[in-house]
């Protein structure tokens, strides 16, 4: 077994725990992302609104991917997962 295989095997339980945590607290995490985005937008007086919205959308998409991981399938909704991937967030 190579180094990377060994590392992947050791990190698998942590990956599952993170996915489970994200599933349980997805709403709270999204609320925190929205609150942080609003605070930053307020402090910058809207100067970076489009970038903040873009970053928030990417973070929410990543959260969704993490929260809906399926065992060893990477959460992409690919073959064998029995689900379809969620649609991408709307472009800003």
PDB file of N, CA and C in Angstrom:
ATOM      1  N   UNK A   1       0.852  -1.172   0.000  1.00  0.00           N
ATOM      2  CA  UNK A   1       0.000   0.000   0.000  1.00  0.00           C
ATOM      3  C   UNK A   1       0.895   1.231   0.000  1.00  0.00           C
ATOM      4  N   UNK A   2       0.628   2.140  -0.943  1.00  0.00           N
ATOM      5  CA  UNK A   2       1.412   3.359  -1.046  1.00  0.00           C
ATOM      6  C   UNK A   2       1.034   4.375   0.015  1.00  0.00           C
ATOM      7  N   UNK A   3       1.839   5.396   0.083  1.00  0.00           N
ATOM      8  CA  UNK A   3       1.639   6.445   1.074  1.00  0.00           C
ATOM      9  C   UNK A   3       0.271   7.104   0.919  1.00  0.00           C
ATOM     10  N   UNK A   4      -0.103   7.458  -0.313  1.00  0.00           N
ATOM     11  CA  UNK A   4      -1.385   8.124  -0.522  1.00  0.00           C
ATOM     12  C   UNK A   4      -2.560   7.216  -0.185  1.00  0.00           C
ATOM     13  N   UNK A   5      -2.443   5.931  -0.514  1.00  0.00           N
ATOM     14  CA  UNK A   5      -3.506   4.993  -0.166  1.00  0.00           C
ATOM     15  C   UNK A   5      -3.666   4.891   1.344  1.00  0.00           C
ATOM     16  N   UNK A   6      -2.544   4.852   2.034  1.00  0.00           N
ATOM     17  CA  UNK A   6      -2.573   4.786   3.495  1.00  0.00           C
ATOM     18  C   UNK A   6      -3.199   6.047   4.085  1.00  0.00           C
ATOM     19  N   UNK A   7      -2.831   7.174   3.533  1.00  0.00           N
ATOM     20  CA  UNK A   7      -3.370   8.448   4.008  1.00  0.00           C
ATOM     21  C   UNK A   7      -4.879   8.527   3.769  1.00  0.00           C
ATOM     22  N   UNK A   8      -5.328   8.109   2.583  1.00  0.00           N
ATOM     23  CA  UNK A   8      -6.761   8.110   2.275  1.00  0.00           C
ATOM     24  C   UNK A   8      -7.529   7.205   3.229  1.00  0.00           C
ATOM     25  N   UNK A   9      -6.959   6.060   3.537  1.00  0.00           N
ATOM     26  CA  UNK A   9      -7.626   5.118   4.444  1.00  0.00           C
ATOM     27  C   UNK A   9      -7.753   5.711   5.849  1.00  0.00           C
ATOM     28  N   UNK A  10      -6.744   6.447   6.275  1.00  0.00           N
ATOM     29  CA  UNK A  10      -6.783   7.040   7.611  1.00  0.00           C
ATOM     30  C   UNK A  10      -7.728   8.236   7.679  1.00  0.00           C
ATOM     31  N   UNK A  11      -7.891   8.938   6.559  1.00  0.00           N
ATOM     32  CA  UNK A  11      -8.744  10.127   6.553  1.00  0.00           C
ATOM     33  C   UNK A  11     -10.217   9.821   6.285  1.00  0.00           C
ATOM     34  N   UNK A  12     -10.525   8.625   5.833  1.00  0.00           N
ATOM     35  CA  UNK A  12     -11.911   8.262   5.513  1.00  0.00           C
ATOM     36  C   UNK A  12     -12.867   8.462   6.684  1.00  0.00           C
ATOM     37  N   UNK A  13     -12.532   8.031   7.912  1.00  0.00           N
ATOM     38  CA  UNK A  13     -13.461   8.255   9.032  1.00  0.00           C
ATOM     39  C   UNK A  13     -13.717   9.740   9.305  1.00  0.00           C
ATOM     40  N   UNK A  14     -12.684  10.568   9.170  1.00  0.00           N
ATOM     41  CA  UNK A  14     -12.850  12.007   9.393  1.00  0.00           C
ATOM     42  C   UNK A  14     -13.760  12.597   8.317  1.00  0.00           C
ATOM     43  N   UNK A  15     -13.601  12.143   7.099  1.00  0.00           N
ATOM     44  CA  UNK A  15     -14.428  12.617   5.984  1.00  0.00           C
ATOM     45  C   UNK A  15     -15.900  12.290   6.251  1.00  0.00           C
ATOM     46  N   UNK A  16     -16.152  11.094   6.747  1.00  0.00           N
ATOM     47  CA  UNK A  16     -17.524  10.695   7.060  1.00  0.00           C
ATOM     48  C   UNK A  16     -18.106  11.542   8.193  1.00  0.00           C
ATOM     49  N   UNK A  17     -17.283  11.846   9.202  1.00  0.00           N
ATOM     50  CA  UNK A  17     -17.751  12.658  10.321  1.00  0.00           C
ATOM     51  C   UNK A  17     -18.085  14.076   9.871  1.00  0.00           C
ATOM     52  N   UNK A  18     -17.249  14.636   9.002  1.00  0.00           N
ATOM     53  CA  UNK A  18     -17.489  15.986   8.495  1.00  0.00           C
ATOM     54  C   UNK A  18     -18.781  16.009   7.681  1.00  0.00           C
ATOM     55  N   UNK A  19     -18.974  15.005   6.853  1.00  0.00           N
ATOM     56  CA  UNK A  19     -20.186  14.915   6.045  1.00  0.00           C
ATOM     57  C   UNK A  19     -21.419  14.819   6.940  1.00  0.00           C
ATOM     58  N   UNK A  20     -21.358  13.997   7.962  1.00  0.00           N
ATOM     59  CA  UNK A  20     -22.473  13.830   8.892  1.00  0.00           C
ATOM     60  C   UNK A  20     -22.763  15.142   9.623  1.00  0.00           C
ATOM     61  N   UNK A  21     -21.721  15.817  10.081  1.00  0.00           N
ATOM     62  CA  UNK A  21     -21.873  17.095  10.765  1.00  0.00           C
ATOM     63  C   UNK A  21     -22.523  18.118   9.837  1.00  0.00           C
ATOM     64  N   UNK A  22     -22.062  18.172   8.590  1.00  0.00           N
ATOM     65  CA  UNK A  22     -22.611  19.128   7.629  1.00  0.00           C
ATOM     66  C   UNK A  22     -24.077  18.834   7.346  1.00  0.00           C
ATOM     67  N   UNK A  23     -24.445  17.554   7.301  1.00  0.00           N
ATOM     68  CA  UNK A  23     -25.847  17.191   7.083  1.00  0.00           C
ATOM     69  C   UNK A  23     -26.711  17.669   8.255  1.00  0.00           C
ATOM     70  N   UNK A  24     -26.237  17.452   9.462  1.00  0.00           N
ATOM     71  CA  UNK A  24     -27.008  17.814  10.654  1.00  0.00           C
ATOM     72  C   UNK A  24     -27.170  19.317  10.808  1.00  0.00           C
ATOM     73  N   UNK A  25     -26.164  20.082  10.419  1.00  0.00           N
ATOM     74  CA  UNK A  25     -26.140  21.513  10.696  1.00  0.00           C
ATOM     75  C   UNK A  25     -26.127  22.375   9.436  1.00  0.00           C
ATOM     76  N   UNK A  26     -26.604  21.821   8.333  1.00  0.00           N
ATOM     77  CA  UNK A  26     -26.546  22.537   7.051  1.00  0.00           C
ATOM     78  C   UNK A  26     -27.241  23.894   7.124  1.00  0.00           C
ATOM     79  N   UNK A  27     -28.405  23.947   7.720  1.00  0.00           N
ATOM     80  CA  UNK A  27     -29.146  25.201   7.822  1.00  0.00           C
ATOM     81  C   UNK A  27     -28.412  26.250   8.639  1.00  0.00           C
ATOM     82  N   UNK A  28     -27.830  25.817   9.744  1.00  0.00           N
ATOM     83  CA  UNK A  28     -27.092  26.747  10.602  1.00  0.00           C
ATOM     84  C   UNK A  28     -25.838  27.265   9.899  1.00  0.00           C
ATOM     85  N   UNK A  29     -25.175  26.384   9.164  1.00  0.00           N
ATOM     86  CA  UNK A  29     -23.965  26.796   8.452  1.00  0.00           C
ATOM     87  C   UNK A  29     -24.319  27.807   7.366  1.00  0.00           C
ATOM     88  N   UNK A  30     -25.394  27.538   6.618  1.00  0.00           N
ATOM     89  CA  UNK A  30     -25.820  28.473   5.578  1.00  0.00           C
ATOM     90  C   UNK A  30     -26.209  29.821   6.191  1.00  0.00           C
ATOM     91  N   UNK A  31     -26.889  29.775   7.334  1.00  0.00           N
ATOM     92  CA  UNK A  31     -27.259  31.018   8.016  1.00  0.00           C
ATOM     93  C   UNK A  31     -26.002  31.808   8.385  1.00  0.00           C
ATOM     94  N   UNK A  32     -24.992  31.117   8.885  1.00  0.00           N
ATOM     95  CA  UNK A  32     -23.736  31.774   9.232  1.00  0.00           C
ATOM     96  C   UNK A  32     -23.038  32.366   8.021  1.00  0.00           C
ATOM     97  N   UNK A  33     -23.065  31.645   6.899  1.00  0.00           N
ATOM     98  CA  UNK A  33     -22.469  32.172   5.667  1.00  0.00           C
ATOM     99  C   UNK A  33     -23.188  33.445   5.229  1.00  0.00           C
ATOM    100  N   UNK A  34     -24.517  33.412   5.270  1.00  0.00           N
ATOM    101  CA  UNK A  34     -25.295  34.596   4.875  1.00  0.00           C
ATOM    102  C   UNK A  34     -25.022  35.773   5.798  1.00  0.00           C
ATOM    103  N   UNK A  35     -24.945  35.497   7.088  1.00  0.00           N
ATOM    104  CA  UNK A  35     -24.700  36.554   8.075  1.00  0.00           C
ATOM    105  C   UNK A  35     -23.316  37.170   7.872  1.00  0.00           C
ATOM    106  N   UNK A  36     -22.317  36.321   7.642  1.00  0.00           N
ATOM    107  CA  UNK A  36     -20.960  36.814   7.414  1.00  0.00           C
ATOM    108  C   UNK A  36     -20.890  37.627   6.125  1.00  0.00           C
ATOM    109  N   UNK A  37     -21.544  37.136   5.071  1.00  0.00           N
ATOM    110  CA  UNK A  37     -21.541  37.854   3.795  1.00  0.00           C
ATOM    111  C   UNK A  37     -22.188  39.227   3.944  1.00  0.00           C
ATOM    112  N   UNK A  38     -23.296  39.274   4.673  1.00  0.00           N
ATOM    113  CA  UNK A  38     -23.991  40.538   4.879  1.00  0.00           C
ATOM    114  C   UNK A  38     -23.116  41.519   5.678  1.00  0.00           C
ATOM    115  N   UNK A  39     -22.426  41.007   6.697  1.00  0.00           N
ATOM    116  CA  UNK A  39     -21.558  41.859   7.514  1.00  0.00           C
ATOM    117  C   UNK A  39     -20.396  42.416   6.695  1.00  0.00           C
ATOM    118  N   UNK A  40     -19.779  41.571   5.892  1.00  0.00           N
ATOM    119  CA  UNK A  40     -18.651  42.022   5.065  1.00  0.00           C
ATOM    120  C   UNK A  40     -19.136  43.024   4.028  1.00  0.00           C
ATOM    121  N   UNK A  41     -20.286  42.748   3.408  1.00  0.00           N
ATOM    122  CA  UNK A  41     -20.831  43.661   2.410  1.00  0.00           C
ATOM    123  C   UNK A  41     -21.140  45.016   3.034  1.00  0.00           C
ATOM    124  N   UNK A  42     -21.652  44.990   4.255  1.00  0.00           N
ATOM    125  CA  UNK A  42     -21.955  46.234   4.953  1.00  0.00           C
ATOM    126  C   UNK A  42     -20.677  47.023   5.259  1.00  0.00           C
ATOM    127  N   UNK A  43     -19.659  46.320   5.735  1.00  0.00           N
ATOM    128  CA  UNK A  43     -18.401  46.987   6.086  1.00  0.00           C
ATOM    129  C   UNK A  43     -17.700  47.568   4.863  1.00  0.00           C
ATOM    130  N   UNK A  44     -17.860  46.924   3.709  1.00  0.00           N
ATOM    131  CA  UNK A  44     -17.218  47.411   2.483  1.00  0.00           C
ATOM    132  C   UNK A  44     -18.142  48.330   1.693  1.00  0.00           C
ATOM    133  N   UNK A  45     -19.306  48.635   2.272  1.00  0.00           N
ATOM    134  CA  UNK A  45     -20.295  49.544   1.681  1.00  0.00           C
ATOM    135  C   UNK A  45     -20.697  49.125   0.269  1.00  0.00           C
ATOM    136  N   UNK A  46     -20.815  47.804   0.071  1.00  0.00           N
ATOM    137  CA  UNK A  46     -21.289  47.286  -1.205  1.00  0.00           C
ATOM    138  C   UNK A  46     -20.275  47.277  -2.331  1.00  0.00           C
ATOM    139  N   UNK A  47     -19.052  47.701  -2.048  1.00  0.00           N
ATOM    140  CA  UNK A  47     -18.025  47.797  -3.098  1.00  0.00           C
ATOM    141  C   UNK A  47     -17.718  46.439  -3.727  1.00  0.00           C
ATOM    142  N   UNK A  48     -17.800  45.373  -2.942  1.00  0.00           N
ATOM    143  CA  UNK A  48     -17.449  44.043  -3.434  1.00  0.00           C
ATOM    144  C   UNK A  48     -18.640  43.090  -3.423  1.00  0.00           C
ATOM    145  N   UNK A  49     -19.844  43.620  -3.553  1.00  0.00           N
ATOM    146  CA  UNK A  49     -21.062  42.815  -3.453  1.00  0.00           C
ATOM    147  C   UNK A  49     -21.059  41.614  -4.385  1.00  0.00           C
ATOM    148  N   UNK A  50     -20.694  41.815  -5.640  1.00  0.00           N
ATOM    149  CA  UNK A  50     -20.745  40.703  -6.593  1.00  0.00           C
ATOM    150  C   UNK A  50     -19.733  39.618  -6.224  1.00  0.00           C
ATOM    151  N   UNK A  51     -18.581  40.022  -5.744  1.00  0.00           N
ATOM    152  CA  UNK A  51     -17.568  39.032  -5.340  1.00  0.00           C
ATOM    153  C   UNK A  51     -17.986  38.299  -4.078  1.00  0.00           C
ATOM    154  N   UNK A  52     -18.601  39.009  -3.165  1.00  0.00           N
ATOM    155  CA  UNK A  52     -19.089  38.386  -1.923  1.00  0.00           C
ATOM    156  C   UNK A  52     -20.184  37.384  -2.248  1.00  0.00           C
ATOM    157  N   UNK A  53     -21.123  37.756  -3.120  1.00  0.00           N
ATOM    158  CA  UNK A  53     -22.194  36.844  -3.516  1.00  0.00           C
ATOM    159  C   UNK A  53     -21.637  35.617  -4.224  1.00  0.00           C
ATOM    160  N   UNK A  54     -20.640  35.837  -5.074  1.00  0.00           N
ATOM    161  CA  UNK A  54     -20.022  34.718  -5.793  1.00  0.00           C
ATOM    162  C   UNK A  54     -19.335  33.763  -4.811  1.00  0.00           C
ATOM    163  N   UNK A  55     -18.591  34.316  -3.888  1.00  0.00           N
ATOM    164  CA  UNK A  55     -17.900  33.493  -2.890  1.00  0.00           C
ATOM    165  C   UNK A  55     -18.867  32.751  -1.985  1.00  0.00           C
ATOM    166  N   UNK A  56     -19.948  33.426  -1.608  1.00  0.00           N
ATOM    167  CA  UNK A  56     -20.955  32.796  -0.759  1.00  0.00           C
ATOM    168  C   UNK A  56     -21.632  31.654  -1.514  1.00  0.00           C
ATOM    169  N   UNK A  57     -21.924  31.866  -2.779  1.00  0.00           N
ATOM    170  CA  UNK A  57     -22.531  30.815  -3.597  1.00  0.00           C
ATOM    171  C   UNK A  57     -21.620  29.603  -3.723  1.00  0.00           C
ATOM    172  N   UNK A  58     -20.339  29.850  -3.915  1.00  0.00           N
ATOM    173  CA  UNK A  58     -19.372  28.744  -4.017  1.00  0.00           C
ATOM    174  C   UNK A  58     -19.254  27.999  -2.688  1.00  0.00           C
ATOM    175  N   UNK A  59     -19.276  28.735  -1.591  1.00  0.00           N
ATOM    176  CA  UNK A  59     -19.198  28.094  -0.278  1.00  0.00           C
ATOM    177  C   UNK A  59     -20.438  27.244  -0.015  1.00  0.00           C
ATOM    178  N   UNK A  60     -21.611  27.741  -0.410  1.00  0.00           N
ATOM    179  CA  UNK A  60     -22.841  26.976  -0.225  1.00  0.00           C
ATOM    180  C   UNK A  60     -22.840  25.719  -1.100  1.00  0.00           C
ATOM    181  N   UNK A  61     -22.324  25.842  -2.302  1.00  0.00           N
ATOM    182  CA  UNK A  61     -22.234  24.680  -3.194  1.00  0.00           C
ATOM    183  C   UNK A  61     -21.296  23.633  -2.587  1.00  0.00           C
ATOM    184  N   UNK A  62     -20.164  24.078  -2.055  1.00  0.00           N
ATOM    185  CA  UNK A  62     -19.226  23.151  -1.413  1.00  0.00           C
ATOM    186  C   UNK A  62     -19.865  22.499  -0.193  1.00  0.00           C
ATOM    187  N   UNK A  63     -20.588  23.265   0.587  1.00  0.00           N
ATOM    188  CA  UNK A  63     -21.293  22.721   1.752  1.00  0.00           C
ATOM    189  C   UNK A  63     -22.281  21.648   1.319  1.00  0.00           C
ATOM    190  N   UNK A  64     -23.018  21.928   0.249  1.00  0.00           N
ATOM    191  CA  UNK A  64     -23.993  20.959  -0.254  1.00  0.00           C
ATOM    192  C   UNK A  64     -23.300  19.672  -0.693  1.00  0.00           C
ATOM    193  N   UNK A  65     -22.174  19.797  -1.356  1.00  0.00           N
ATOM    194  CA  UNK A  65     -21.425  18.614  -1.795  1.00  0.00           C
ATOM    195  C   UNK A  65     -20.927  17.808  -0.602  1.00  0.00           C
ATOM    196  N   UNK A  66     -20.414  18.500   0.404  1.00  0.00           N
ATOM    197  CA  UNK A  66     -19.901  17.819   1.598  1.00  0.00           C
ATOM    198  C   UNK A  66     -21.039  17.148   2.361  1.00  0.00           C
ATOM    199  N   UNK A  67     -22.145  17.860   2.501  1.00  0.00           N
ATOM    200  CA  UNK A  67     -23.265  17.339   3.284  1.00  0.00           C
ATOM    201  C   UNK A  67     -23.924  16.130   2.632  1.00  0.00           C
ATOM    202  N   UNK A  68     -23.807  16.005   1.337  1.00  0.00           N
ATOM    203  CA  UNK A  68     -24.478  14.920   0.642  1.00  0.00           C
ATOM    204  C   UNK A  68     -23.506  13.908   0.053  1.00  0.00           C
ATOM    205  N   UNK A  69     -22.339  13.767   0.680  1.00  0.00           N
ATOM    206  CA  UNK A  69     -21.387  12.735   0.277  1.00  0.00           C
ATOM    207  C   UNK A  69     -21.996  11.370   0.534  1.00  0.00           C
ATOM    208  N   UNK A  70     -21.642  10.418  -0.288  1.00  0.00           N
ATOM    209  CA  UNK A  70     -22.175   9.069  -0.129  1.00  0.00           C
ATOM    210  C   UNK A  70     -21.010   8.094  -0.078  1.00  0.00           C
ATOM    211  N   UNK A  71     -20.606   7.713   1.111  1.00  0.00           N
ATOM    212  CA  UNK A  71     -19.540   6.711   1.267  1.00  0.00           C
ATOM    213  C   UNK A  71     -18.312   7.056   0.468  1.00  0.00           C
ATOM    214  N   UNK A  72     -17.921   6.190  -0.437  1.00  0.00           N
ATOM    215  CA  UNK A  72     -16.710   6.376  -1.231  1.00  0.00           C
ATOM    216  C   UNK A  72     -16.962   6.964  -2.587  1.00  0.00           C
ATOM    217  N   UNK A  73     -18.123   7.602  -2.804  1.00  0.00           N
ATOM    218  CA  UNK A  73     -18.423   8.109  -4.125  1.00  0.00           C
ATOM    219  C   UNK A  73     -18.098   9.580  -4.289  1.00  0.00           C
ATOM    220  N   UNK A  74     -17.623  10.235  -3.263  1.00  0.00           N
ATOM    221  CA  UNK A  74     -17.212  11.612  -3.382  1.00  0.00           C
ATOM    222  C   UNK A  74     -18.332  12.629  -3.382  1.00  0.00           C
ATOM    223  N   UNK A  75     -19.575  12.180  -3.266  1.00  0.00           N
ATOM    224  CA  UNK A  75     -20.691  13.105  -3.158  1.00  0.00           C
ATOM    225  C   UNK A  75     -21.066  13.813  -4.438  1.00  0.00           C
ATOM    226  N   UNK A  76     -20.628  13.320  -5.580  1.00  0.00           N
ATOM    227  CA  UNK A  76     -20.908  14.008  -6.821  1.00  0.00           C
ATOM    228  C   UNK A  76     -22.202  13.552  -7.454  1.00  0.00           C
ATOM    229  N   UNK A  77     -22.834  12.540  -6.893  1.00  0.00           N
ATOM    230  CA  UNK A  77     -24.055  12.046  -7.490  1.00  0.00           C
ATOM    231  C   UNK A  77     -23.772  11.214  -8.728  1.00  0.00           C
ATOM    232  N   UNK A  78     -22.572  10.724  -8.835  1.00  0.00           N
ATOM    233  CA  UNK A  78     -22.156   9.948  -9.997  1.00  0.00           C
ATOM    234  C   UNK A  78     -22.704   8.548  -9.953  1.00  0.00           C
ATOM    235  N   UNK A  79     -22.159   7.672 -10.785  1.00  0.00           N
ATOM    236  CA  UNK A  79     -22.658   6.307 -10.854  1.00  0.00           C
ATOM    237  C   UNK A  79     -22.622   5.618  -9.491  1.00  0.00           C
ATOM    238  N   UNK A  80     -23.707   4.961  -9.174  1.00  0.00           N
ATOM    239  CA  UNK A  80     -23.753   4.174  -7.950  1.00  0.00           C
ATOM    240  C   UNK A  80     -24.264   4.906  -6.736  1.00  0.00           C
ATOM    241  N   UNK A  81     -24.507   6.209  -6.835  1.00  0.00           N
ATOM    242  CA  UNK A  81     -24.962   6.932  -5.654  1.00  0.00           C
ATOM    243  C   UNK A  81     -26.468   6.939  -5.545  1.00  0.00           C
ATOM    244  N   UNK A  82     -27.166   6.759  -6.666  1.00  0.00           N
ATOM    245  CA  UNK A  82     -28.616   6.736  -6.629  1.00  0.00           C
ATOM    246  C   UNK A  82     -29.239   8.112  -6.521  1.00  0.00           C
ATOM    247  N   UNK A  83     -28.427   9.156  -6.665  1.00  0.00           N
ATOM    248  CA  UNK A  83     -28.958  10.510  -6.607  1.00  0.00           C
ATOM    249  C   UNK A  83     -28.429  11.305  -7.780  1.00  0.00           C
ATOM    250  N   UNK A  84     -29.101  12.401  -8.057  1.00  0.00           N
ATOM    251  CA  UNK A  84     -28.604  13.306  -9.078  1.00  0.00           C
ATOM    252  C   UNK A  84     -27.954  14.477  -8.376  1.00  0.00           C
ATOM    253  N   UNK A  85     -26.934  15.046  -8.965  1.00  0.00           N
ATOM    254  CA  UNK A  85     -26.267  16.164  -8.304  1.00  0.00           C
ATOM    255  C   UNK A  85     -27.199  17.378  -8.259  1.00  0.00           C
ATOM    256  N   UNK A  86     -27.050  18.219  -7.235  1.00  0.00           N
ATOM    257  CA  UNK A  86     -27.894  19.413  -7.152  1.00  0.00           C
ATOM    258  C   UNK A  86     -27.510  20.393  -8.251  1.00  0.00           C
ATOM    259  N   UNK A  87     -28.449  21.243  -8.671  1.00  0.00           N
ATOM    260  CA  UNK A  87     -28.105  22.221  -9.695  1.00  0.00           C
ATOM    261  C   UNK A  87     -27.126  23.243  -9.141  1.00  0.00           C
ATOM    262  N   UNK A  88     -26.287  23.822  -9.992  1.00  0.00           N
ATOM    263  CA  UNK A  88     -25.341  24.816  -9.510  1.00  0.00           C
ATOM    264  C   UNK A  88     -26.077  26.068  -9.050  1.00  0.00           C
ATOM    265  N   UNK A  89     -25.466  26.855  -8.163  1.00  0.00           N
ATOM    266  CA  UNK A  89     -26.124  28.072  -7.700  1.00  0.00           C
ATOM    267  C   UNK A  89     -26.264  29.051  -8.876  1.00  0.00           C
ATOM    268  N   UNK A  90     -27.261  29.927  -8.826  1.00  0.00           N
ATOM    269  CA  UNK A  90     -27.459  30.877  -9.933  1.00  0.00           C
ATOM    270  C   UNK A  90     -26.269  31.810 -10.059  1.00  0.00           C
ATOM    271  N   UNK A  91     -25.963  32.149 -11.299  1.00  0.00           N
ATOM    272  CA  UNK A  91     -24.854  33.061 -11.560  1.00  0.00           C
ATOM    273  C   UNK A  91     -25.245  34.452 -11.095  1.00  0.00           C
ATOM    274  N   UNK A  92     -24.261  35.170 -10.606  1.00  0.00           N
ATOM    275  CA  UNK A  92     -24.522  36.496 -10.069  1.00  0.00           C
ATOM    276  C   UNK A  92     -24.104  37.539 -11.058  1.00  0.00           C
TER     277      UNK A  92
END
